[in-house]
PDB file of C-alpha atoms in Angstrom:
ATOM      1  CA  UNK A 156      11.184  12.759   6.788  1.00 54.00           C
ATOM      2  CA  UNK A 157       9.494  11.687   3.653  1.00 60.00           C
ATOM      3  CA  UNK A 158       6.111  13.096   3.463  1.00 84.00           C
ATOM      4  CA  UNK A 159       3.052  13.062   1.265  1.00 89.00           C
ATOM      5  CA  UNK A 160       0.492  14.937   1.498  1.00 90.00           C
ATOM      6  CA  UNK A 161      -3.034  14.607   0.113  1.00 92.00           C
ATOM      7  CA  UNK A 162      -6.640  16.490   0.641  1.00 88.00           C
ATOM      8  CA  UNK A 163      -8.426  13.676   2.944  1.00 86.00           C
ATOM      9  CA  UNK A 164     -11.843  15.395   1.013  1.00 87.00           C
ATOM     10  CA  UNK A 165     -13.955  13.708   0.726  1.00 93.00           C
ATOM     11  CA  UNK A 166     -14.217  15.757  -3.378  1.00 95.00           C
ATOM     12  CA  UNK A 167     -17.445  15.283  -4.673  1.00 97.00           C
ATOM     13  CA  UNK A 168     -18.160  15.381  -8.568  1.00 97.00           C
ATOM     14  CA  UNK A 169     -21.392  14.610  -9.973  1.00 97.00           C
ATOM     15  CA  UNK A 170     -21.230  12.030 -12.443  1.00 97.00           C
ATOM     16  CA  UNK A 171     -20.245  12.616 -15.989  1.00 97.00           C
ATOM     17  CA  UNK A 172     -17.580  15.134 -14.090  1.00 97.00           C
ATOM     18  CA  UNK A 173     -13.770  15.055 -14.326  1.00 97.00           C
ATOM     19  CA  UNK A 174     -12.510  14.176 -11.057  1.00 97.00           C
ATOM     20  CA  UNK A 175      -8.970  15.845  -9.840  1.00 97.00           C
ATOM     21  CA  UNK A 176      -6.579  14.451  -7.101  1.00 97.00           C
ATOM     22  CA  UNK A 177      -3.645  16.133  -5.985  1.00 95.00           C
ATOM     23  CA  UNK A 178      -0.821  15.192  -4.068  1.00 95.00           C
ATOM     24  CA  UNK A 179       2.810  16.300  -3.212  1.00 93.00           C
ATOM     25  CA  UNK A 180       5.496  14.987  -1.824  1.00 90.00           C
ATOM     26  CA  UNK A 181       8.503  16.205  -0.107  1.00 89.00           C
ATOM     27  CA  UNK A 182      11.559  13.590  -0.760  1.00 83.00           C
ATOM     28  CA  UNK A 183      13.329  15.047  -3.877  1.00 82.00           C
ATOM     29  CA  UNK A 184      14.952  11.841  -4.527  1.00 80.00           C
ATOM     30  CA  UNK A 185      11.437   9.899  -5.003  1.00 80.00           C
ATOM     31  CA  UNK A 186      11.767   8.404  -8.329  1.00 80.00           C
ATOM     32  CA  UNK A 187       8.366   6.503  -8.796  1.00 89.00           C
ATOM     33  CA  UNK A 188       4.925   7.431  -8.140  1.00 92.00           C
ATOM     34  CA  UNK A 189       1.753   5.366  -8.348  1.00 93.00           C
ATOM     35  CA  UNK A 190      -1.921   5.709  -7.910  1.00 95.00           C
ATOM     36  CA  UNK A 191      -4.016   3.420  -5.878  1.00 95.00           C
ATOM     37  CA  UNK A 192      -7.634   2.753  -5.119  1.00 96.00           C
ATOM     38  CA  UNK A 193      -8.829   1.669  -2.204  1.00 94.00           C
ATOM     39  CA  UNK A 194     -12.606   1.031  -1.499  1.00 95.00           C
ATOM     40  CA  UNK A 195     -13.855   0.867   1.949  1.00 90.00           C
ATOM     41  CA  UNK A 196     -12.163  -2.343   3.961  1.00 87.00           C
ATOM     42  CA  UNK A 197     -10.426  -4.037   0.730  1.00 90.00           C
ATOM     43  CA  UNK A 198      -6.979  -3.706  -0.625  1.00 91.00           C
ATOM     44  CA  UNK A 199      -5.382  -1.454  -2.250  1.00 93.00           C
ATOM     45  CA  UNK A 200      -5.214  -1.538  -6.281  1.00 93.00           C
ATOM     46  CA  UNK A 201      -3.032  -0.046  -8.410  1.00 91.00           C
ATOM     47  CA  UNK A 202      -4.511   2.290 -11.313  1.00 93.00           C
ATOM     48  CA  UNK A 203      -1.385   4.142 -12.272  1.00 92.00           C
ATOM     49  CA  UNK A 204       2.617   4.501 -11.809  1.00 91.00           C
ATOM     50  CA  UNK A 205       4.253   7.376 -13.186  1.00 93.00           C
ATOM     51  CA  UNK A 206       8.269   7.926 -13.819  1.00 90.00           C
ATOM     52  CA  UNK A 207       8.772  10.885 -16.231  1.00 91.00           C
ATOM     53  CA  UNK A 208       7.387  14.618 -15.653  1.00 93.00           C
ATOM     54  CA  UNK A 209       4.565  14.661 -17.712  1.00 95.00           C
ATOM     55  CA  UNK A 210       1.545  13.008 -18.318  1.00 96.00           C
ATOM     56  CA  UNK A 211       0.700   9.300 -18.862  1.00 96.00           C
ATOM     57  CA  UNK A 212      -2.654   8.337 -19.901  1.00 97.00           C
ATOM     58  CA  UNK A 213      -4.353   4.843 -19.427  1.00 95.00           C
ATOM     59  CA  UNK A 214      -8.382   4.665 -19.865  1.00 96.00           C
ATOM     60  CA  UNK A 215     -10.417   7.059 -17.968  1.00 97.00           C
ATOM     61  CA  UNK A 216      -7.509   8.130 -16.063  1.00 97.00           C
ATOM     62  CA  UNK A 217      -4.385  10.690 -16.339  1.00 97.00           C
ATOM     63  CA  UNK A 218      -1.622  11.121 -14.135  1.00 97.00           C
ATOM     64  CA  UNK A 219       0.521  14.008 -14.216  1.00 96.00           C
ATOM     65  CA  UNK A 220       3.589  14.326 -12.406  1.00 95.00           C
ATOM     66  CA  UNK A 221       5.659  17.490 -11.998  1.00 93.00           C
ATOM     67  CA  UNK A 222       9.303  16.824 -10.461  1.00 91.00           C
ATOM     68  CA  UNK A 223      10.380  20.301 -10.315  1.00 91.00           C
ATOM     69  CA  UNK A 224       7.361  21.399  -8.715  1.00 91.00           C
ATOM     70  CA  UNK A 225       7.134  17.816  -6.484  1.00 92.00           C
ATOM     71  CA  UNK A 226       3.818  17.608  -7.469  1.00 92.00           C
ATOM     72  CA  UNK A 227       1.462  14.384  -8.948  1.00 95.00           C
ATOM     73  CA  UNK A 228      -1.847  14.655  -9.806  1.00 96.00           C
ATOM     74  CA  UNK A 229      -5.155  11.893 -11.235  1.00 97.00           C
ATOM     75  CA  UNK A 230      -7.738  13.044 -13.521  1.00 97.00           C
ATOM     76  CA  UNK A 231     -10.683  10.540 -13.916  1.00 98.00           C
ATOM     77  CA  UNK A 232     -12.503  11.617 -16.808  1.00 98.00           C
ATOM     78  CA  UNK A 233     -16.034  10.734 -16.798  1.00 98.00           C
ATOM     79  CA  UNK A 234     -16.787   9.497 -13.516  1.00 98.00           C
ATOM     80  CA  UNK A 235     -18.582   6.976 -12.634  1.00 97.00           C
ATOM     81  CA  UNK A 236     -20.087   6.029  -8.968  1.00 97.00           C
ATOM     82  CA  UNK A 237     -18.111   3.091  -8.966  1.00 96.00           C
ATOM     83  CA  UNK A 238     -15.334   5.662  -9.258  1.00 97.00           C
ATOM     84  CA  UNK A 239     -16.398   6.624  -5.299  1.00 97.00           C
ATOM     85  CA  UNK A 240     -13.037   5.049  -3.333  1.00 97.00           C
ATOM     86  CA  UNK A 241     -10.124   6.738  -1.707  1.00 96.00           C
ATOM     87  CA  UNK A 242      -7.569   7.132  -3.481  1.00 97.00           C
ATOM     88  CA  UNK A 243      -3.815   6.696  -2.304  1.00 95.00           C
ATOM     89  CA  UNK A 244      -0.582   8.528  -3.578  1.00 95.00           C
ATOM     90  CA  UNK A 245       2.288   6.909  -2.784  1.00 93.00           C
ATOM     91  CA  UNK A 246       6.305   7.363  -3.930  1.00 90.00           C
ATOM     92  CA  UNK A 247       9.212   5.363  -3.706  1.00 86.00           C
ATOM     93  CA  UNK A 248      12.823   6.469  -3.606  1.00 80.00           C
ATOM     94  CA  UNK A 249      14.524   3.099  -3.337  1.00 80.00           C
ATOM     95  CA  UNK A 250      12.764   1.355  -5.632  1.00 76.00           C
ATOM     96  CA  UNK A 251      10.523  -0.876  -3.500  1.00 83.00           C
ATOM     97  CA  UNK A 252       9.260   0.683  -0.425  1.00 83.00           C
ATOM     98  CA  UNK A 253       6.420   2.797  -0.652  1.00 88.00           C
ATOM     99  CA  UNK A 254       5.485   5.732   0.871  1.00 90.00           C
ATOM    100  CA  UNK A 255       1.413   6.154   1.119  1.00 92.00           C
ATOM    101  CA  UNK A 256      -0.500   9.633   1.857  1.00 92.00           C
ATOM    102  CA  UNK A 257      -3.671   9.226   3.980  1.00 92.00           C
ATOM    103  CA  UNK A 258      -5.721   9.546   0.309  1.00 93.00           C
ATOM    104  CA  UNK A 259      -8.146  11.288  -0.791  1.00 95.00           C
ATOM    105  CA  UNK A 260     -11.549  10.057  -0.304  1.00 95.00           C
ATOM    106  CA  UNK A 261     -13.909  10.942  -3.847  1.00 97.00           C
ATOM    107  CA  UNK A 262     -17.415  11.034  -3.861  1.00 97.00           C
ATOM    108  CA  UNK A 263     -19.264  10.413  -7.450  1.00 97.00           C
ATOM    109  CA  UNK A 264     -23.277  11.608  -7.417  1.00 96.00           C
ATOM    110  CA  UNK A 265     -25.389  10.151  -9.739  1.00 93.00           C
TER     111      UNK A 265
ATOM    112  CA  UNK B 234      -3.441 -16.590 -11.493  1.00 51.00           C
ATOM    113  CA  UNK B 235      -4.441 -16.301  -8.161  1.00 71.00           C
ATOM    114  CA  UNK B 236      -3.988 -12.849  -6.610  1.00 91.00           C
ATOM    115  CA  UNK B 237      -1.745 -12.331  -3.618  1.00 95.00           C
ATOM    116  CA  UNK B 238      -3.438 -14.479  -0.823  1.00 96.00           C
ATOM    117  CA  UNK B 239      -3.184 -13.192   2.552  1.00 97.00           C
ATOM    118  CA  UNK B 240      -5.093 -15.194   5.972  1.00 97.00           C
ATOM    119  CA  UNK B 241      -6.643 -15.407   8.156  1.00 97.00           C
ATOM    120  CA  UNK B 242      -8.661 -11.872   6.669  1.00 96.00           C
ATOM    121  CA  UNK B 243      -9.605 -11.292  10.651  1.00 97.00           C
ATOM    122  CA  UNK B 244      -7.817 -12.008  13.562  1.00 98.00           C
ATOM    123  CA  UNK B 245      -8.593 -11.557  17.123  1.00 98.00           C
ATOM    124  CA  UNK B 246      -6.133 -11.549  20.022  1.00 98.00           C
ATOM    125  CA  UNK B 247      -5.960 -10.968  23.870  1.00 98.00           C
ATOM    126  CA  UNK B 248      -3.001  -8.754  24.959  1.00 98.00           C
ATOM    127  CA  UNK B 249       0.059 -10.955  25.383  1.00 98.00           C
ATOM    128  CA  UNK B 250      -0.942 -13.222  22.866  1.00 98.00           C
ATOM    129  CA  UNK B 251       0.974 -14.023  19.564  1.00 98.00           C
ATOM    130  CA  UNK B 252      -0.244 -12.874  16.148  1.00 98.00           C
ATOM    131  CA  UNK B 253       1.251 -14.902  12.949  1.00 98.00           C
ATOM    132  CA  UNK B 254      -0.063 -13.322   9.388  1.00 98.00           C
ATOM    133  CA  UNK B 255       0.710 -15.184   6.505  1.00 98.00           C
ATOM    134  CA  UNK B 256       1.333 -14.212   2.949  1.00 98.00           C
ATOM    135  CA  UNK B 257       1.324 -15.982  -0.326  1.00 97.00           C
ATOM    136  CA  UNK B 258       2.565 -13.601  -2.837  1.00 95.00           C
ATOM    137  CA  UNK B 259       1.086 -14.327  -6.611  1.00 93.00           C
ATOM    138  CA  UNK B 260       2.674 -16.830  -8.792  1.00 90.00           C
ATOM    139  CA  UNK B 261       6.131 -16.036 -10.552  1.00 87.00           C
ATOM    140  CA  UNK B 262       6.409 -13.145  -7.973  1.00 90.00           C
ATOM    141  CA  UNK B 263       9.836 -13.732  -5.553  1.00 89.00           C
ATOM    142  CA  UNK B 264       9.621 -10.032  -3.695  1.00 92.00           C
ATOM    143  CA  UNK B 265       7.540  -9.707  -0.522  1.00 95.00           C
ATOM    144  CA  UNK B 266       6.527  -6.419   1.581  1.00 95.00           C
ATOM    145  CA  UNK B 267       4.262  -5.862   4.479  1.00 97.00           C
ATOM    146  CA  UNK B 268       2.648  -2.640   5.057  1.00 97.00           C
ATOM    147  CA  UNK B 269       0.658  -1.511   8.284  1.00 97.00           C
ATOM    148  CA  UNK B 270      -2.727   0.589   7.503  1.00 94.00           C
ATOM    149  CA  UNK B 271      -4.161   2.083  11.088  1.00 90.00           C
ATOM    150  CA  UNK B 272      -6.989   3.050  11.655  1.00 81.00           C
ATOM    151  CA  UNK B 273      -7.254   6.576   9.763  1.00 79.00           C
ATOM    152  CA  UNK B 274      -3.388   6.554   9.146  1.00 83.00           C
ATOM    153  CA  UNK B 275      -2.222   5.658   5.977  1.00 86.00           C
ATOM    154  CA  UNK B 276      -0.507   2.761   4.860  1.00 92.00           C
ATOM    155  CA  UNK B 277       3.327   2.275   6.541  1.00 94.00           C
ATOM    156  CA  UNK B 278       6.013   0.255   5.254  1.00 94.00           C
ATOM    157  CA  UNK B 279       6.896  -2.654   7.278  1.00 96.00           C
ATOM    158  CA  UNK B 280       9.599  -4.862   5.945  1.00 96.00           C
ATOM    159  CA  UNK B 281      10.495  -6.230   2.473  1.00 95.00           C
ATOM    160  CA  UNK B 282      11.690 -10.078   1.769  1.00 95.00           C
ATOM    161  CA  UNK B 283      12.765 -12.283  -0.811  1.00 93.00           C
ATOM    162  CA  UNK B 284      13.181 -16.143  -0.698  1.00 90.00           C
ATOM    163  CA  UNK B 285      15.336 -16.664   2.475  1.00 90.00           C
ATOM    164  CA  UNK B 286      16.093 -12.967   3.045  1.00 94.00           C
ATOM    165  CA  UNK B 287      14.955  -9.844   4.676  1.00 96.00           C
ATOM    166  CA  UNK B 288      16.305  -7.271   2.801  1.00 94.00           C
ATOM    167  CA  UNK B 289      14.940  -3.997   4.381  1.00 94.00           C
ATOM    168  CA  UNK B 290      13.324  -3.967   7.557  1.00 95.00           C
ATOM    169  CA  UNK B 291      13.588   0.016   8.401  1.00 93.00           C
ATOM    170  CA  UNK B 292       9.634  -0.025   9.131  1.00 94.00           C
ATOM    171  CA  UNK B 293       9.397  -2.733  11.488  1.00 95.00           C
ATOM    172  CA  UNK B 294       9.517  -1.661  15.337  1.00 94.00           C
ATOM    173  CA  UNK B 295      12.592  -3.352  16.930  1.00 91.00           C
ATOM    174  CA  UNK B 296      10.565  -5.198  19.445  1.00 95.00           C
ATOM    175  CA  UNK B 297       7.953  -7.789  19.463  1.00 97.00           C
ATOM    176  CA  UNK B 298       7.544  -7.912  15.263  1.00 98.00           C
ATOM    177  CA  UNK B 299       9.799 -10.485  13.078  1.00 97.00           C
ATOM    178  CA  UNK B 300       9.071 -11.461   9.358  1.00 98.00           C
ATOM    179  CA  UNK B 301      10.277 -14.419   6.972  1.00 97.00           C
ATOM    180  CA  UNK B 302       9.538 -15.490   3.844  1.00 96.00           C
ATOM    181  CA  UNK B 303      11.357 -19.625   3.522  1.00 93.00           C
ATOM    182  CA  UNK B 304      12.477 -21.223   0.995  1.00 91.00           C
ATOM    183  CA  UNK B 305       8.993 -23.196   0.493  1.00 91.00           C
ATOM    184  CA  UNK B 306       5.841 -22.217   2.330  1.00 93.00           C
ATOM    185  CA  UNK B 307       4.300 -18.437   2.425  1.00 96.00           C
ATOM    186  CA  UNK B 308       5.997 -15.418   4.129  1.00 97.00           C
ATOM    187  CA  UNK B 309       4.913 -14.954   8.248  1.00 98.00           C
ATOM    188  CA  UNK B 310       4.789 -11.604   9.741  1.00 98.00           C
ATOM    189  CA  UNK B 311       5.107 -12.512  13.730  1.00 98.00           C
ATOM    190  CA  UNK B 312       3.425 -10.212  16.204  1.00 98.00           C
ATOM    191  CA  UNK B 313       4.796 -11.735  19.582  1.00 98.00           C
ATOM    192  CA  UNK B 314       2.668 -10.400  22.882  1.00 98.00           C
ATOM    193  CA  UNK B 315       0.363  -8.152  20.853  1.00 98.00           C
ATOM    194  CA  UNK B 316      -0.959  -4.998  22.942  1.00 97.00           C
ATOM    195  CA  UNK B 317      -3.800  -2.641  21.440  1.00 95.00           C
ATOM    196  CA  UNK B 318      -1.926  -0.638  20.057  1.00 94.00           C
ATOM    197  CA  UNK B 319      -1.191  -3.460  17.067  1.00 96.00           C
ATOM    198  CA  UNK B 320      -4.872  -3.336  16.192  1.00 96.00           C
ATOM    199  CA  UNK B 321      -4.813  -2.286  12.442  1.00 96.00           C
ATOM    200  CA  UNK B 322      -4.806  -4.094   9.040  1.00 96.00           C
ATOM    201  CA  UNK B 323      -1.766  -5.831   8.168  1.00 97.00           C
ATOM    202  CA  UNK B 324      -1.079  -5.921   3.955  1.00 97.00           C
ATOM    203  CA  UNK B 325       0.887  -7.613   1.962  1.00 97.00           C
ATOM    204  CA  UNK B 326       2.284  -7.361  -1.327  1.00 95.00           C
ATOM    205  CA  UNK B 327       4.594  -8.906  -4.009  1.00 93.00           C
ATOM    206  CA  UNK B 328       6.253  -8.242  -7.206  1.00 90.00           C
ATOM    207  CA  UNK B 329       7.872 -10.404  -9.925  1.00 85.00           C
ATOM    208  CA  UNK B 330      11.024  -8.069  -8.575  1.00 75.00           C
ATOM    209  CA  UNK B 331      12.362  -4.669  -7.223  1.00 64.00           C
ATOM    210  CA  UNK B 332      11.333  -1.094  -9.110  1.00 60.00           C
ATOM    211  CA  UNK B 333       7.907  -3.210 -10.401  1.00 64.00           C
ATOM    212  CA  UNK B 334       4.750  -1.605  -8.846  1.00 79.00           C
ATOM    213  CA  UNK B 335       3.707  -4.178  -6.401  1.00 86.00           C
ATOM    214  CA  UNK B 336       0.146  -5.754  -6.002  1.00 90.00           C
ATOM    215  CA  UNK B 337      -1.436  -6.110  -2.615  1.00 93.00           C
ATOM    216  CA  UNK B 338      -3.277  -8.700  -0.664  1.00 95.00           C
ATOM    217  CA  UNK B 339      -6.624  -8.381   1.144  1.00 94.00           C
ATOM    218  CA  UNK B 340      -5.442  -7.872   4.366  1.00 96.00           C
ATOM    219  CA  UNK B 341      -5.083  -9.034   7.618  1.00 97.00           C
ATOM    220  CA  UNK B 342      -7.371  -7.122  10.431  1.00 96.00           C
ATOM    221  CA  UNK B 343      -6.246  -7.707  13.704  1.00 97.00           C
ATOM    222  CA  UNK B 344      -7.764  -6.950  16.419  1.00 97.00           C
ATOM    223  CA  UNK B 345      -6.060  -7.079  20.019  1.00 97.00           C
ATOM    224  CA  UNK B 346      -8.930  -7.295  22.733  1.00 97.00           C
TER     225      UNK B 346
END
């Protein structure tokens, strides 16, 4: 069964903070990984995909991803309270379907 | 470019009734997926379409649910004699094609009464 698993939180950070989301997954043959956002009865968006152990930087955000260890991660550097979403983790092994966690909800205090 | 255009954004339904969702993915995108958000669950795959053709449908239950995506016109996710138990929010997404990280719609929220 391919599984992803995520902290529901909700993680609170004052703002300013580095925010970190975790997430692992359990299907050894995933081969893409993405970040979404999703704010409270809208869409999801996409903030990051990830391919290659290692880290990939874009902005405010990092994503990490650790193959061996089937393990991806999101830093948001400097939050902001507009930051405040849950935040999906999702993997794909064939190339198109996704497979979401519940996400993690994050709280930014001003 | 307009965004990935999904309506109605609410739909409500009496049990037995037929549900139709429609999709119009963004421009220059050919590749078409549904996904199924309930309520605190997260988001399942559904089916995925291009122009004419349903290429996986693993995540659609056998019964009652159908999908298309013609040749002209937007893609149609068919929920035939809804019960309660479809109540959720219905997205969709495209891509310009396969292994591209795929942009969502605003969702469909039905609601079977």
């Amino acid at each position: 069964q391919k599984e992803v698993e995520q902290n529901s939180g909700p993680l609170s950070v004052p703002e300013g903070a580095i925010a970190s989301l975790n997430c692992t997954y359990s299907d050894r043959g995933s081969q893409s990984f993405f970040w979404y956002r999703q704010y409270s009865g809208k869409s999801p968006e996409l903030i990051m995909f990830i391919y290659s152990n290692g880290d990939k930087e874009d902005g405010r955000f990092t994503a990490q991803l650790n193959k061996a260890s089937q393990y991806v991660s999101l830093l948001i550097r400097d939050s902001q309270p507009s930051d405040s979403a849950t935040y999906l983790c999702a993997f794909s092994n064939s190339g198109y379907a996704l497979n979401f966690g519940k996400g993690t909800s994050l709280l930014v205090t001003p | 470019n307009a965004g990935v255009m999904q309506n109605p954004r609410h739909l409500v339904r009496r049990r037995g009734q037929e549900a139709r969702l429609r999709c119009s993915p963004m421009k220059g995108h050919s590749h078409v997926y549904w996904y199924r958000q309930l309520p605190e669950e997260g988001l399942k795959f559904m089916v995925y379409l291009q122009k004419e053709n349903i290429i996986d449908e693993s995540g659609m239950p056998k019964e009652r649910f159908s999908a298309e995506f013609p040749k002209e016109g937007p893609s149609i996710l068919r929920i035939q004699q809804v019960v309660r138990g479809d109540s959720a929010a219905y997205f969709c997404a495209s891509s310009p094609r396969d292994r591209e990280e795929a942009f969502f719609g605003q969702g469909t929220r039905l609601t079977v009464v």
